[in-house]
Tab-separated table of C-alpha atoms in Angstrom:
chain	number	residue	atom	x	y	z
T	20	UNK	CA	-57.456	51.286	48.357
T	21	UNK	CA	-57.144	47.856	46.288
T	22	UNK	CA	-54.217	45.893	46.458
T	23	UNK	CA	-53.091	44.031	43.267
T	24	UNK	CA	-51.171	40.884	43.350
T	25	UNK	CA	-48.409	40.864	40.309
T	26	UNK	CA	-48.364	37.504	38.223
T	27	UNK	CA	-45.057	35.615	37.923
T	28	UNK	CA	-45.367	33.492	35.269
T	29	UNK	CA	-42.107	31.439	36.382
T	30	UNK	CA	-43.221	30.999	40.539
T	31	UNK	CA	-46.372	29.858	39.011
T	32	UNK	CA	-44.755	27.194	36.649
T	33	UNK	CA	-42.550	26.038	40.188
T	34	UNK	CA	-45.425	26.358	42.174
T	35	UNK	CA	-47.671	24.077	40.806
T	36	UNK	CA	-45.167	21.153	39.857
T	37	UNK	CA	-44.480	21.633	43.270
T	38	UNK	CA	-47.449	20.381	44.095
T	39	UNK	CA	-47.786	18.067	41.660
T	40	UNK	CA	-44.662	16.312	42.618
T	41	UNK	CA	-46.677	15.044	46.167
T	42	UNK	CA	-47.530	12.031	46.553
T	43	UNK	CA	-49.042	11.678	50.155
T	44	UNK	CA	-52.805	13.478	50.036
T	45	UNK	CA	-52.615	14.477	53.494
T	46	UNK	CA	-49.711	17.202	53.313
T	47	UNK	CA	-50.652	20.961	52.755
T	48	UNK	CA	-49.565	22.391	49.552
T	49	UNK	CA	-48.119	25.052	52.000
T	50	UNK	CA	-46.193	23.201	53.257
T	51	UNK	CA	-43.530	23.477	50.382
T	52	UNK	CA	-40.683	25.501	50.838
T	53	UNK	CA	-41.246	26.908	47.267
T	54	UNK	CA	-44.860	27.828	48.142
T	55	UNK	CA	-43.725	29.922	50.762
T	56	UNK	CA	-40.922	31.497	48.626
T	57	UNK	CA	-44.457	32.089	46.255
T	58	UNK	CA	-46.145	33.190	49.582
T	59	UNK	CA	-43.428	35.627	50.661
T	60	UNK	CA	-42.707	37.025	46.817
T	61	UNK	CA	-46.586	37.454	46.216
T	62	UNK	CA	-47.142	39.802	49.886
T	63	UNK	CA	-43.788	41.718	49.206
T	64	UNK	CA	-45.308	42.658	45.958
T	65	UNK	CA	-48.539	43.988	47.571
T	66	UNK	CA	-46.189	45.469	49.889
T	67	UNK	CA	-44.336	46.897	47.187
T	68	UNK	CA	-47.664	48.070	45.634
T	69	UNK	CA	-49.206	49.165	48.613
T	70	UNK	CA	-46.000	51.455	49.215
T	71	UNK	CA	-46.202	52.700	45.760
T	72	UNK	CA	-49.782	53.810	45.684
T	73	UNK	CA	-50.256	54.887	49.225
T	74	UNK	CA	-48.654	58.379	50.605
T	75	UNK	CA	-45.467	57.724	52.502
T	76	UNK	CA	-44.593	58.559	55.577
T	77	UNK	CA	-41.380	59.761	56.940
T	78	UNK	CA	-40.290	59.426	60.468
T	79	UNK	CA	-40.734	62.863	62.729
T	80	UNK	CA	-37.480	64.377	63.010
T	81	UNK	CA	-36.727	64.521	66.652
T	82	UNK	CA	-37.386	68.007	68.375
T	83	UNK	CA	-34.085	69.691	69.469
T	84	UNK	CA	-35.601	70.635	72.920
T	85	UNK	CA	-36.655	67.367	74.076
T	86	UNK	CA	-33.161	65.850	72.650
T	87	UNK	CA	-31.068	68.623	74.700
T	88	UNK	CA	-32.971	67.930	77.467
T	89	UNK	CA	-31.621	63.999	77.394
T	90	UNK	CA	-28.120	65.355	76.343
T	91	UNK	CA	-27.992	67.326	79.659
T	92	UNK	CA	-29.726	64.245	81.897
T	93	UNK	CA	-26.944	62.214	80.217
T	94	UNK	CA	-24.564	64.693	81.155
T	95	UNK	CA	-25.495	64.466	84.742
T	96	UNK	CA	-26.497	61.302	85.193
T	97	UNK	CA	-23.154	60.723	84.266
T	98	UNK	CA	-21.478	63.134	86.496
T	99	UNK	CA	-23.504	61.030	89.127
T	100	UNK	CA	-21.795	58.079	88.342
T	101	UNK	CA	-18.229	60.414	88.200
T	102	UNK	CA	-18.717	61.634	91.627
T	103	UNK	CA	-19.396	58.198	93.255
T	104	UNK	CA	-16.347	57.101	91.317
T	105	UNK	CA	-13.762	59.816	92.944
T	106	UNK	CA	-15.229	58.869	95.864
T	107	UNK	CA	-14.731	55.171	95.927
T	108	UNK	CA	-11.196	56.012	94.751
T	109	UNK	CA	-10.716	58.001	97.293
T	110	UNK	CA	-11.531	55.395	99.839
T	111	UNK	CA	-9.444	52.914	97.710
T	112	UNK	CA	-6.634	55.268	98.271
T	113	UNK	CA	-6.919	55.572	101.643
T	114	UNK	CA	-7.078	51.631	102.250
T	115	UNK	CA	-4.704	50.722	99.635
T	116	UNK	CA	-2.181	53.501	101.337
T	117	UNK	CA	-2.917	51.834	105.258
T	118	UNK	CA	-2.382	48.244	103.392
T	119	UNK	CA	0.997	49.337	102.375
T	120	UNK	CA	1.618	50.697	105.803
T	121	UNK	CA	0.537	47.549	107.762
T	122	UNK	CA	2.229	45.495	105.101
T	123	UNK	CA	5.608	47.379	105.872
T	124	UNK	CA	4.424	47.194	109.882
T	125	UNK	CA	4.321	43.075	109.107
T	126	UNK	CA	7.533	43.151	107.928
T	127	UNK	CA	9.336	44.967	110.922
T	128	UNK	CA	7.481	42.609	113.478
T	129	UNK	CA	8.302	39.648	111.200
T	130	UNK	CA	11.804	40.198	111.686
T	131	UNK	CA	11.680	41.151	115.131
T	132	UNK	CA	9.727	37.854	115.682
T	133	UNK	CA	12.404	35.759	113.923
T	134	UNK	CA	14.754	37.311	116.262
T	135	UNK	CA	13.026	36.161	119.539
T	136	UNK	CA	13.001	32.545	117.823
T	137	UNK	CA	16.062	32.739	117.525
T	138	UNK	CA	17.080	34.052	120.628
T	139	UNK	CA	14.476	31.281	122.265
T	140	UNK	CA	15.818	28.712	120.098
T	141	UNK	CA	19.709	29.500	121.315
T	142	UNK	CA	18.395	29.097	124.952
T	143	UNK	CA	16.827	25.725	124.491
T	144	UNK	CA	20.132	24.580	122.897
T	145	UNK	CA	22.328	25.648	125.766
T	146	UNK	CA	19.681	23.871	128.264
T	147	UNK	CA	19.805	20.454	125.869
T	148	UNK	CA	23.720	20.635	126.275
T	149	UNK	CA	23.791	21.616	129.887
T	150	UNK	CA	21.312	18.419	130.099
T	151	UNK	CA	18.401	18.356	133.267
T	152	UNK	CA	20.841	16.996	136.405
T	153	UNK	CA	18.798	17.897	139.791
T	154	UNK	CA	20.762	19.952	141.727
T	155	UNK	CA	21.312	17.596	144.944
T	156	UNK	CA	23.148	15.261	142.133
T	157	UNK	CA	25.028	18.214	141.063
T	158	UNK	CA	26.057	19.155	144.473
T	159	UNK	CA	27.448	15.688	145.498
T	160	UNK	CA	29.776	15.741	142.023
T	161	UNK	CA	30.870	19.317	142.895
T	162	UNK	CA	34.451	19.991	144.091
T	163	UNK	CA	33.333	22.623	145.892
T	164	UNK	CA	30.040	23.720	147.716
T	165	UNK	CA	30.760	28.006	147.242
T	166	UNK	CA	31.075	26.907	143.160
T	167	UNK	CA	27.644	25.244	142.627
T	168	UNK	CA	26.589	28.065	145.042
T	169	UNK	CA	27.745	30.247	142.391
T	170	UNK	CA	26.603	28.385	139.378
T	171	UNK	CA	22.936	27.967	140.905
T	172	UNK	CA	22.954	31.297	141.151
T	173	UNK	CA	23.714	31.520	137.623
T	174	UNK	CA	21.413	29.217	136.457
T	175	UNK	CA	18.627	31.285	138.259
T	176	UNK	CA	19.575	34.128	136.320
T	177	UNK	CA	19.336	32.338	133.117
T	178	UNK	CA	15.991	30.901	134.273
T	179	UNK	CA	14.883	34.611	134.581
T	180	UNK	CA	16.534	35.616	130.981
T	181	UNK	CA	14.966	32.510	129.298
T	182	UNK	CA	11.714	33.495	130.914
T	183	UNK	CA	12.141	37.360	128.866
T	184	UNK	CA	13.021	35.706	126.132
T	185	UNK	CA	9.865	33.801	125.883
T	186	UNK	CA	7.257	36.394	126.648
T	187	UNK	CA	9.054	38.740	124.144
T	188	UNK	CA	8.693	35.793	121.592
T	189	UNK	CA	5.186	35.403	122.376
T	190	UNK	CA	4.514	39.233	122.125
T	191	UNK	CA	6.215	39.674	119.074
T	192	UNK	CA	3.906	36.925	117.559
T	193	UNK	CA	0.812	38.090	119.003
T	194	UNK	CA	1.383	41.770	117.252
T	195	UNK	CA	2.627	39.642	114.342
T	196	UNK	CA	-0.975	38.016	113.872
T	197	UNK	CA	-2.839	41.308	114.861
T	198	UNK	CA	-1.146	43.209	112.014
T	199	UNK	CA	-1.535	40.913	109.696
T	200	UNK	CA	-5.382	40.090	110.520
T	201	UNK	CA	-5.799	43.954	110.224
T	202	UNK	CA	-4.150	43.778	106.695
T	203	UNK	CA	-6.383	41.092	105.445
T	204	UNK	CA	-9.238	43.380	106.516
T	205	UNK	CA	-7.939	46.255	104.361
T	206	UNK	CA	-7.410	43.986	101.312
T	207	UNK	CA	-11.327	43.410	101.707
T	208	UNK	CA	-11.981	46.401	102.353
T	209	UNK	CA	-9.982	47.952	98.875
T	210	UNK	CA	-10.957	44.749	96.415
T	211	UNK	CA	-14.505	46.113	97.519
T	212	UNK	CA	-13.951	49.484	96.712
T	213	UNK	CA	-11.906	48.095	93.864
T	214	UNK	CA	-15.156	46.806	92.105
T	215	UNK	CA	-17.331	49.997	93.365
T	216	UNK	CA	-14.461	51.850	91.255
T	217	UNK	CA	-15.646	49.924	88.189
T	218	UNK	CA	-19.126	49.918	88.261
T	219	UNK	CA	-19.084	53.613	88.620
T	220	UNK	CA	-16.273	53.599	85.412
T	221	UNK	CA	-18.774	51.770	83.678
T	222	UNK	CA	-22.131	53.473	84.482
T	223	UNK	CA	-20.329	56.984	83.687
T	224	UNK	CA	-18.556	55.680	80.503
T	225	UNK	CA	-22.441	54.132	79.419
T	226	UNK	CA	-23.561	57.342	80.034
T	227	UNK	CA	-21.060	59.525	77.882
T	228	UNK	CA	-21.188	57.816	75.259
T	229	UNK	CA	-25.986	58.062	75.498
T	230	UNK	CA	-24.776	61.340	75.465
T	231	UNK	CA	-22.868	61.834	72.604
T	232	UNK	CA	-24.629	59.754	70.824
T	233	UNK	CA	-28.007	61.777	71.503
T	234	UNK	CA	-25.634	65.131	70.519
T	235	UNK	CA	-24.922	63.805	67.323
T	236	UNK	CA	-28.494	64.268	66.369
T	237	UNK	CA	-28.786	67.683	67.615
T	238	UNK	CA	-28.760	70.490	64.778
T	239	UNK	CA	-25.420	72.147	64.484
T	240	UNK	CA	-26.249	74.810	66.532
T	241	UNK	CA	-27.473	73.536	69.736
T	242	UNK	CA	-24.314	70.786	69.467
T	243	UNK	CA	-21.955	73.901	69.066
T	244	UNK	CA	-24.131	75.405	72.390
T	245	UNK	CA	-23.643	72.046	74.083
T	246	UNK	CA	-19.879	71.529	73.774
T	247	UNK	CA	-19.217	74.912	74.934
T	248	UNK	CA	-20.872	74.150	77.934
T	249	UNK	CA	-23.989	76.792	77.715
T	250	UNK	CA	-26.885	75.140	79.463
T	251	UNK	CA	-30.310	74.967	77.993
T	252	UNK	CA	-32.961	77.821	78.342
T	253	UNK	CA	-35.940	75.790	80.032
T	254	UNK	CA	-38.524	78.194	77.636
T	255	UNK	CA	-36.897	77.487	74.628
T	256	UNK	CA	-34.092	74.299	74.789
T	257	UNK	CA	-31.970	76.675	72.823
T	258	UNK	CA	-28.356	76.969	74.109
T	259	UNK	CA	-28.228	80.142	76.967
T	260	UNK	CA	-25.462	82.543	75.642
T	261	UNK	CA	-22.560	83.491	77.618
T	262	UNK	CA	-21.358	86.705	76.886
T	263	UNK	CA	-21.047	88.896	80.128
T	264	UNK	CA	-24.240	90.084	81.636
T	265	UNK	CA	-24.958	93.408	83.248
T	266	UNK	CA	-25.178	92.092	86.221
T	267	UNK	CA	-21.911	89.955	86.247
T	268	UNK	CA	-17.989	91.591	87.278
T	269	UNK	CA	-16.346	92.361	83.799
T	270	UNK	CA	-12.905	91.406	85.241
T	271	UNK	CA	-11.947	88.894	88.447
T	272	UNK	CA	-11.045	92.359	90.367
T	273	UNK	CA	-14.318	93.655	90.368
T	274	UNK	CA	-15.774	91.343	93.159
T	275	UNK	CA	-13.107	91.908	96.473
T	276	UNK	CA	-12.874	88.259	98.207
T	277	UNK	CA	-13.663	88.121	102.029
T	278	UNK	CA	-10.061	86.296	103.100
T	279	UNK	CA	-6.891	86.227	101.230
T	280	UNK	CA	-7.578	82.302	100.676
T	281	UNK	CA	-10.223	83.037	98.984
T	282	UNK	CA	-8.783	85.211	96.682
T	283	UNK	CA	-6.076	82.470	95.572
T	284	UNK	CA	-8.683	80.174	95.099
T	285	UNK	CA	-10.516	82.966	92.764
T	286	UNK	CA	-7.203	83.522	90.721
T	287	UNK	CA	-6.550	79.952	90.537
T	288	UNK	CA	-10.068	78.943	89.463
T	289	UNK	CA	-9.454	82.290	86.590
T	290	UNK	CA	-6.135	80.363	85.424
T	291	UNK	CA	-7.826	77.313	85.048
T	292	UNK	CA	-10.257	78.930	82.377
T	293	UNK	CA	-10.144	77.036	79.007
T	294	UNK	CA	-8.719	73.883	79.997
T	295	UNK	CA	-10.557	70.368	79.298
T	296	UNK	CA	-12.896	68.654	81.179
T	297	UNK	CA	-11.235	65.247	82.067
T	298	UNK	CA	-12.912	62.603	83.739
T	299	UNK	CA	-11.811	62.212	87.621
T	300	UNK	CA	-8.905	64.702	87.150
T	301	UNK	CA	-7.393	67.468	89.754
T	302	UNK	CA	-5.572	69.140	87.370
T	303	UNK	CA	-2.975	70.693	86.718
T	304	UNK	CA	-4.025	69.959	83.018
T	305	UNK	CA	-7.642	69.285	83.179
T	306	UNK	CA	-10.324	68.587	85.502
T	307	UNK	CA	-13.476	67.331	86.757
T	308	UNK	CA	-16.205	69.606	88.498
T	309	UNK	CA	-15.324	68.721	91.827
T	310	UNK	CA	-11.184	68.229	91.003
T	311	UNK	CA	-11.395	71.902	89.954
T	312	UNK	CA	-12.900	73.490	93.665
T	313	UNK	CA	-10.366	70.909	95.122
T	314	UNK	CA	-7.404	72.236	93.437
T	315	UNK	CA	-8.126	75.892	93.465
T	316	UNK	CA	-8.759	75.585	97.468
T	317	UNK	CA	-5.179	73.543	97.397
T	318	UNK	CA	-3.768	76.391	95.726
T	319	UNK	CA	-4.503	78.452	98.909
T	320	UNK	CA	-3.454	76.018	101.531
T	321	UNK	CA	-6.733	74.143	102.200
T	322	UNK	CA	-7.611	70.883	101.744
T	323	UNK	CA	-10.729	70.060	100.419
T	324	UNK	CA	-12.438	66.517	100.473
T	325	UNK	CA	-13.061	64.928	97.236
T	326	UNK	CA	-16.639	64.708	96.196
T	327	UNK	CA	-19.352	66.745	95.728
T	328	UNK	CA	-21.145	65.618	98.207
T	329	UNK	CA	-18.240	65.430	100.968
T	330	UNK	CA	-17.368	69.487	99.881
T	331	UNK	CA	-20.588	70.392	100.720
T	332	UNK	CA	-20.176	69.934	104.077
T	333	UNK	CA	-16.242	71.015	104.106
T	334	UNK	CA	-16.869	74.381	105.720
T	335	UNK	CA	-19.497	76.701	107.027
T	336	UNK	CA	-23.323	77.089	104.506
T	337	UNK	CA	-24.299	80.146	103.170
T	338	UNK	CA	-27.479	80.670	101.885
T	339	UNK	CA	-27.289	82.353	98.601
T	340	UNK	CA	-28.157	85.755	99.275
T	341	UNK	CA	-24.869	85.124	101.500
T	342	UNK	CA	-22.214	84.136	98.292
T	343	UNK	CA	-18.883	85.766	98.323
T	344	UNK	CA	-16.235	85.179	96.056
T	345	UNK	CA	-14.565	81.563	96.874
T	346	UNK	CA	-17.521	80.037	97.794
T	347	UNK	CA	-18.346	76.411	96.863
T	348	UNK	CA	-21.657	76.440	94.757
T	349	UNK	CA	-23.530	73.100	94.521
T	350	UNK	CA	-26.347	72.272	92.134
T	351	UNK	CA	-28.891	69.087	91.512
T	352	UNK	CA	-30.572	67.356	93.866
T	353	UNK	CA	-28.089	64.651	94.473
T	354	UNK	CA	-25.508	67.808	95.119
T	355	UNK	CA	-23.351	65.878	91.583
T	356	UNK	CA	-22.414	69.366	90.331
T	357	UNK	CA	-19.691	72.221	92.128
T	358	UNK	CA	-18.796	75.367	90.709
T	359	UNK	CA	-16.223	78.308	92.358
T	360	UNK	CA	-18.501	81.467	93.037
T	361	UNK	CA	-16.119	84.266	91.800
T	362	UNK	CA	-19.047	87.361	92.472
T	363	UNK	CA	-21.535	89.221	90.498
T	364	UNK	CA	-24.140	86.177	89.810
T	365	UNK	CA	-21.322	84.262	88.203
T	366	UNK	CA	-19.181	81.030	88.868
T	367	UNK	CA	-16.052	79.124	87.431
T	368	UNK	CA	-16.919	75.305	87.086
T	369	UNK	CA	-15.948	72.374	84.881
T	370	UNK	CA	-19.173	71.736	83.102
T	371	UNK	CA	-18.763	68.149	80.890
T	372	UNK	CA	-16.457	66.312	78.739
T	373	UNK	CA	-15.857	67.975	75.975
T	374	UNK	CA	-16.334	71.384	77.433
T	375	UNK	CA	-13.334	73.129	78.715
T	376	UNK	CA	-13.531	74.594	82.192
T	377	UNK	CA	-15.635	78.278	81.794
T	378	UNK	CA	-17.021	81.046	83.606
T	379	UNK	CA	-21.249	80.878	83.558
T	380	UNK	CA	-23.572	82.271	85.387
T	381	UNK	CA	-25.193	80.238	89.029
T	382	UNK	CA	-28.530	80.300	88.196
T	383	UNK	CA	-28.480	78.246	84.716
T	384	UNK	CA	-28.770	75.054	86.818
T	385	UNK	CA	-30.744	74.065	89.882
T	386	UNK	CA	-28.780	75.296	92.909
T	387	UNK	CA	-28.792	73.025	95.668
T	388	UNK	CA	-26.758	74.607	98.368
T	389	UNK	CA	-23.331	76.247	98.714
T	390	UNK	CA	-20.333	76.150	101.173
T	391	UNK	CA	-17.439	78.149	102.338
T	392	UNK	CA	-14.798	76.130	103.020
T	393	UNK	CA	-12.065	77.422	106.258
């Protein structure tokens, strides 16, 4: 292919009295700022040449199955990030809850240690007005030997009072400075959990929004199959559809739980159908994966751990020939996904923002283990 180099009659004309205008031999002709507004106008119009006569080429679009497969890894790598999240918030519940509690617990000792001061200071007063006389002195100047009988044996007593006073005092400060030493610890303890909390906010929200942004370029179709939660076929990429299978119950009364509980959790997980995802939520108006399984087992009267990876291990393990309605399902290696087992191959979970809480079936994601909690 030749390249042709258009003629500007004008960047000539500047071009040369450009270099006519120099007056020390030893600089480049290059060197001029107009030469290499010449220099750039001349290769953009072999560009411009070169892209007229050669065959274009447009970018490959990107193929569908390769982008759903980063949407999903998004997805999770997000609800990675969402799990570690409830469960630093957790633990910054729990230590910002004992905080308040020792707080309070400083208080109470606080005052009763301002009452022993007190008390201590009151005695020290009395003994500054009563002054230090020794006792044969205050013999000869008594009246009467039976009265500084009595009074010794008074003082004696208050020797003895004084003395209760001032190991109460030092008690009461002692548990003062424990508490208080203990609090510090907790503040530590929840400013560090405290910054966990936003890393994870962060990595998740970095996440979400890789994954929109890859579902964006999806076709229509396989976006529509994404927000409503379907998970990709691995043959295909295309969307897996969820109408009822033959295998599945066609109603939540065609699998019978094994307990009662069970069974609330079931018909609470079945009234949760249709609502949002929302990140780190337990409902009642949305919910995360594992703030779903948590508030359908509240519903029945157990209490279920958090995370993921701390419901796991809430309860006895079944294998999965072993599921039963009410059963904890757990999928991904790093145990970041839980779904409600409601019978017939089929589960209730909260799959991913923007895709509301739905029935699908266990096997569209890699199990990992399930769990059925007390």
């Amino acid at each position: 292919m030749t390249l042709r180099v258009r003629y500007d009659p004008q960047v000539w004309k500047e071009v040369t009295a450009d270099v006519a205008s120099h007056r020390k031999p030893k600089q480049h002709p290059l060197a001029s700022s107009t030469v290499r507004t010449a220099a750039t106008l001349a290769l953009a119009g072999v560009a411009g040449t070169t892209a007229l006569e050669g065959t274009g080429h447009a970018a490959p679009l990107p193929d569908p199955a390769q982008l759903r497969a980063r949407v999903d890894r998004s997805y999770q790598e997000a609800e990675v990030a969402t799990e570690r999240y409830n469960g630093a918030k957790e633990k910054a519940d729990r230590a910002e809850a004992a905080l308040d509690g020792l707080q309070d617990e400083a208080a109470r000792r606080t005052e009763r240690l301002n009452a022993a001061r007190d008390a201590l200071g009151s005695l020290a007063s009395a003994q500054y007005r009563a002054g230090a006389v020794p006792e044969s002195v205050r013999l000869l100047l008594s009246s009467s030997p039976g009265q500084f009988l009595e009074r010794a044996s008074l003082t004696d007593r208050a020797g003895d009072r004084k003395a209760v006073v001032v190991a109460r005092f030092q008690r009461e400060l002692r548990e003062v400075r424990q508490v208080r030493t203990t609090a510090a610890g907790r503040l530590a303890e929840l400013r560090s959990e405290q910054d966990t909390l936003a890393r994870n906010k962060r990595t998740a929200a970095a996440k979400l929004t890789e994954a929109r942004a890859l579902l964006e370029r999806l076709p229509s179709r396989e976006r529509a199959a994404v927000e409503r939660g379907d998970a990709a076929d691995p043959a295909t990429g295309a969307g897996r559809a969820t109408a009822l299978r033959a295998d599945r119950p066609a109603s939540r009364d065609a699998v019978q739980a094994p307990t009662g509980r069970a069974a609330q959790a079931v018909a609470f997980a079945y009234s949760a159908l249709g609502k949002p995802y929302v990140w780190g939520a337990t409902g009642p108006s949305g919910f995360d994966c594992s703030g779903l399984t948590q508030a359908a087992w509240q519903a029945a009267g157990v209490s279920l751990p958090r995370t993921t990876y701390t419901q796991i291990n809430a309860g006895r393990r079944v294998s999965r020939g072993q599921l039963a309605p009410g059963d904890l399902v757990f999928f991904y290696s790093g145990v970041s996904h839980v779904g409600l087992y409601v019978g017939g191959g089929q589960m209730i979970h909260a799959p991913h923002p923007g895709a509301p809480v739905r029935l699908a079936p266990v096997d569209e994601m890699p199990f990992a283990g399930a769990a059925r909690p007390a």
